[in-house]
Amino acid sequence: MKKIFNLTLVLFAALLIFSCRNDDDAIPEDVHEHDEIGKVVLKLTNKADAADVQTVNVIAGVADAHLHLHAGDTYTAELDFQIKHDDHYHSSDEIVEEKDHHFITFSPANADIVVLRAANDIVRTDGNKLGMKTEWTVNSTQSTGKMNIKLIHGPTSVNQNYPSATNQLGQTQGGESDVDITVDAH
């Protein structure tokens, strides 16, 4: 009788342990809920000629125009990330609301473009500027000039002063690209 009681107690304890165990090995759910960015609007305004305004819309990675940049000129650049609802796009406040979870990098190719993050840009709590508003000084471009822009979500570290404080293309460690676009810039 004592063996049956002990066996019953062991089975009950095992059942209790396994039914109450924490499922630490389960794959966690993605807690980053957001709408997909379907359109990026890049607007450049020549600081020396306010009538020289250029806008490029990038939808599904395809730009509807290219930038006509003039060597020696400086442009203010503004990015607008938009999400699609039904048959129209609208600006997303999510990037600004989650500024500490995002960072924008710039990478010119076949073009000597110096990027500075604007004084009125969004500032993350770590002191780095997000990159929504920048100034581009064009030293030179080639007919194959391009500008790559990435919106990185969840970087573990960011550096707005990469490669230098006077050319803030930006650099990240970790994270993933929410947006990765390339625009012709010549």
PDB file of C-alpha atoms in Angstrom, residues 90-182:
ATOM      1  CA  HIS A  90      -0.437  58.759 -45.964  1.00  0.00           C
ATOM      2  CA  SER A  91       2.474  59.840 -43.819  1.00  0.00           C
ATOM      3  CA  SER A  92       3.420  57.597 -40.948  1.00  0.00           C
ATOM      4  CA  ASP A  93       4.103  59.126 -37.539  1.00  0.00           C
ATOM      5  CA  GLU A  94       5.466  55.778 -36.358  1.00  0.00           C
ATOM      6  CA  ILE A  95       9.089  56.602 -37.230  1.00  0.00           C
ATOM      7  CA  VAL A  96       9.040  59.767 -35.130  1.00  0.00           C
ATOM      8  CA  GLU A  97       7.040  58.143 -32.317  1.00  0.00           C
ATOM      9  CA  GLU A  98       9.550  55.266 -32.213  1.00  0.00           C
ATOM     10  CA  LYS A  99      12.609  57.421 -32.914  1.00  0.00           C
ATOM     11  CA  ASP A 100      14.796  55.440 -30.520  1.00  0.00           C
ATOM     12  CA  HIS A 101      14.074  52.255 -32.500  1.00  0.00           C
ATOM     13  CA  HIS A 102      14.988  53.745 -35.895  1.00  0.00           C
ATOM     14  CA  PHE A 103      17.947  55.389 -37.634  1.00  0.00           C
ATOM     15  CA  ILE A 104      18.563  56.535 -41.201  1.00  0.00           C
ATOM     16  CA  THR A 105      21.819  56.035 -43.095  1.00  0.00           C
ATOM     17  CA  PHE A 106      22.952  57.548 -46.388  1.00  0.00           C
ATOM     18  CA  SER A 107      25.434  56.152 -48.879  1.00  0.00           C
ATOM     19  CA  PRO A 108      26.322  58.072 -52.051  1.00  0.00           C
ATOM     20  CA  ALA A 109      27.885  56.204 -54.985  1.00  0.00           C
ATOM     21  CA  ASN A 110      29.648  57.870 -57.914  1.00  0.00           C
ATOM     22  CA  ALA A 111      28.872  61.196 -56.276  1.00  0.00           C
ATOM     23  CA  ASP A 112      30.699  63.329 -53.741  1.00  0.00           C
ATOM     24  CA  ILE A 113      27.798  64.412 -51.544  1.00  0.00           C
ATOM     25  CA  VAL A 114      28.368  65.549 -47.970  1.00  0.00           C
ATOM     26  CA  VAL A 115      25.385  64.943 -45.657  1.00  0.00           C
ATOM     27  CA  LEU A 116      24.752  66.865 -42.457  1.00  0.00           C
ATOM     28  CA  ARG A 117      21.820  66.148 -40.178  1.00  0.00           C
ATOM     29  CA  ALA A 118      19.802  69.360 -39.940  1.00  0.00           C
ATOM     30  CA  ALA A 119      19.422  71.417 -36.782  1.00  0.00           C
ATOM     31  CA  ASN A 120      15.645  70.823 -36.923  1.00  0.00           C
ATOM     32  CA  ASP A 121      15.972  67.039 -37.358  1.00  0.00           C
ATOM     33  CA  ILE A 122      14.361  64.659 -34.855  1.00  0.00           C
ATOM     34  CA  VAL A 123      16.765  63.901 -31.978  1.00  0.00           C
ATOM     35  CA  ARG A 124      16.821  60.448 -30.392  1.00  0.00           C
ATOM     36  CA  THR A 125      17.200  60.183 -26.606  1.00  0.00           C
ATOM     37  CA  ASP A 126      20.826  59.064 -27.132  1.00  0.00           C
ATOM     38  CA  GLY A 127      21.534  62.488 -28.706  1.00  0.00           C
ATOM     39  CA  ASN A 128      21.891  61.195 -32.282  1.00  0.00           C
ATOM     40  CA  LYS A 129      19.752  62.817 -34.957  1.00  0.00           C
ATOM     41  CA  LEU A 130      17.393  60.449 -36.780  1.00  0.00           C
ATOM     42  CA  GLY A 131      18.070  61.657 -40.343  1.00  0.00           C
ATOM     43  CA  MET A 132      14.577  62.702 -41.453  1.00  0.00           C
ATOM     44  CA  LYS A 133      15.890  66.211 -42.249  1.00  0.00           C
ATOM     45  CA  THR A 134      19.362  66.681 -43.665  1.00  0.00           C
ATOM     46  CA  GLU A 135      21.456  69.023 -45.797  1.00  0.00           C
ATOM     47  CA  TRP A 136      23.302  67.693 -48.826  1.00  0.00           C
ATOM     48  CA  THR A 137      26.284  69.633 -50.175  1.00  0.00           C
ATOM     49  CA  VAL A 138      27.151  68.450 -53.671  1.00  0.00           C
ATOM     50  CA  ASN A 139      30.860  68.592 -54.482  1.00  0.00           C
ATOM     51  CA  SER A 140      30.573  66.546 -57.680  1.00  0.00           C
ATOM     52  CA  THR A 141      28.476  63.881 -59.348  1.00  0.00           C
ATOM     53  CA  GLN A 142      28.820  61.562 -62.283  1.00  0.00           C
ATOM     54  CA  SER A 143      26.117  60.502 -64.724  1.00  0.00           C
ATOM     55  CA  THR A 144      25.848  57.268 -62.722  1.00  0.00           C
ATOM     56  CA  GLY A 145      25.558  59.038 -59.341  1.00  0.00           C
ATOM     57  CA  LYS A 146      23.214  57.486 -56.788  1.00  0.00           C
ATOM     58  CA  MET A 147      22.138  57.931 -53.183  1.00  0.00           C
ATOM     59  CA  ASN A 148      21.173  54.912 -51.100  1.00  0.00           C
ATOM     60  CA  ILE A 149      18.955  55.577 -48.085  1.00  0.00           C
ATOM     61  CA  LYS A 150      18.192  52.986 -45.415  1.00  0.00           C
ATOM     62  CA  LEU A 151      15.770  53.171 -42.527  1.00  0.00           C
ATOM     63  CA  ILE A 152      17.114  50.740 -39.941  1.00  0.00           C
ATOM     64  CA  HIS A 153      14.773  49.312 -37.311  1.00  0.00           C
ATOM     65  CA  GLY A 154      16.125  48.120 -33.974  1.00  0.00           C
ATOM     66  CA  PRO A 155      19.844  48.931 -34.266  1.00  0.00           C
ATOM     67  CA  THR A 156      21.874  48.016 -31.197  1.00  0.00           C
ATOM     68  CA  SER A 157      24.013  51.142 -31.675  1.00  0.00           C
ATOM     69  CA  VAL A 158      24.073  54.155 -33.986  1.00  0.00           C
ATOM     70  CA  ASN A 159      26.643  56.771 -34.946  1.00  0.00           C
ATOM     71  CA  GLN A 160      25.421  59.919 -36.677  1.00  0.00           C
ATOM     72  CA  ASN A 161      29.008  61.165 -37.048  1.00  0.00           C
ATOM     73  CA  TYR A 162      30.140  58.413 -39.396  1.00  0.00           C
ATOM     74  CA  PRO A 163      32.450  58.903 -41.223  1.00  0.00           C
ATOM     75  CA  SER A 164      32.905  62.286 -39.470  1.00  0.00           C
ATOM     76  CA  ALA A 165      31.083  65.102 -37.706  1.00  0.00           C
ATOM     77  CA  THR A 166      31.245  67.083 -40.974  1.00  0.00           C
ATOM     78  CA  ASN A 167      29.857  64.248 -43.124  1.00  0.00           C
ATOM     79  CA  GLN A 168      27.090  62.488 -41.190  1.00  0.00           C
ATOM     80  CA  LEU A 169      26.160  59.581 -43.454  1.00  0.00           C
ATOM     81  CA  GLY A 170      25.474  57.519 -40.345  1.00  0.00           C
ATOM     82  CA  GLN A 171      26.314  53.988 -39.295  1.00  0.00           C
ATOM     83  CA  THR A 172      24.495  51.295 -37.339  1.00  0.00           C
ATOM     84  CA  GLN A 173      25.253  48.001 -35.665  1.00  0.00           C
ATOM     85  CA  GLY A 174      22.522  45.373 -35.691  1.00  0.00           C
ATOM     86  CA  GLY A 175      18.916  45.927 -36.654  1.00  0.00           C
ATOM     87  CA  GLU A 176      17.195  45.320 -39.964  1.00  0.00           C
ATOM     88  CA  SER A 177      16.203  47.499 -42.911  1.00  0.00           C
ATOM     89  CA  ASP A 178      12.602  48.679 -42.887  1.00  0.00           C
ATOM     90  CA  VAL A 179      13.424  50.665 -46.037  1.00  0.00           C
ATOM     91  CA  ASP A 180      16.345  50.321 -48.477  1.00  0.00           C
ATOM     92  CA  ILE A 181      16.031  52.590 -51.515  1.00  0.00           C
ATOM     93  CA  THR A 182      18.412  53.967 -54.123  1.00  0.00           C
TER      94      THR A 182
END
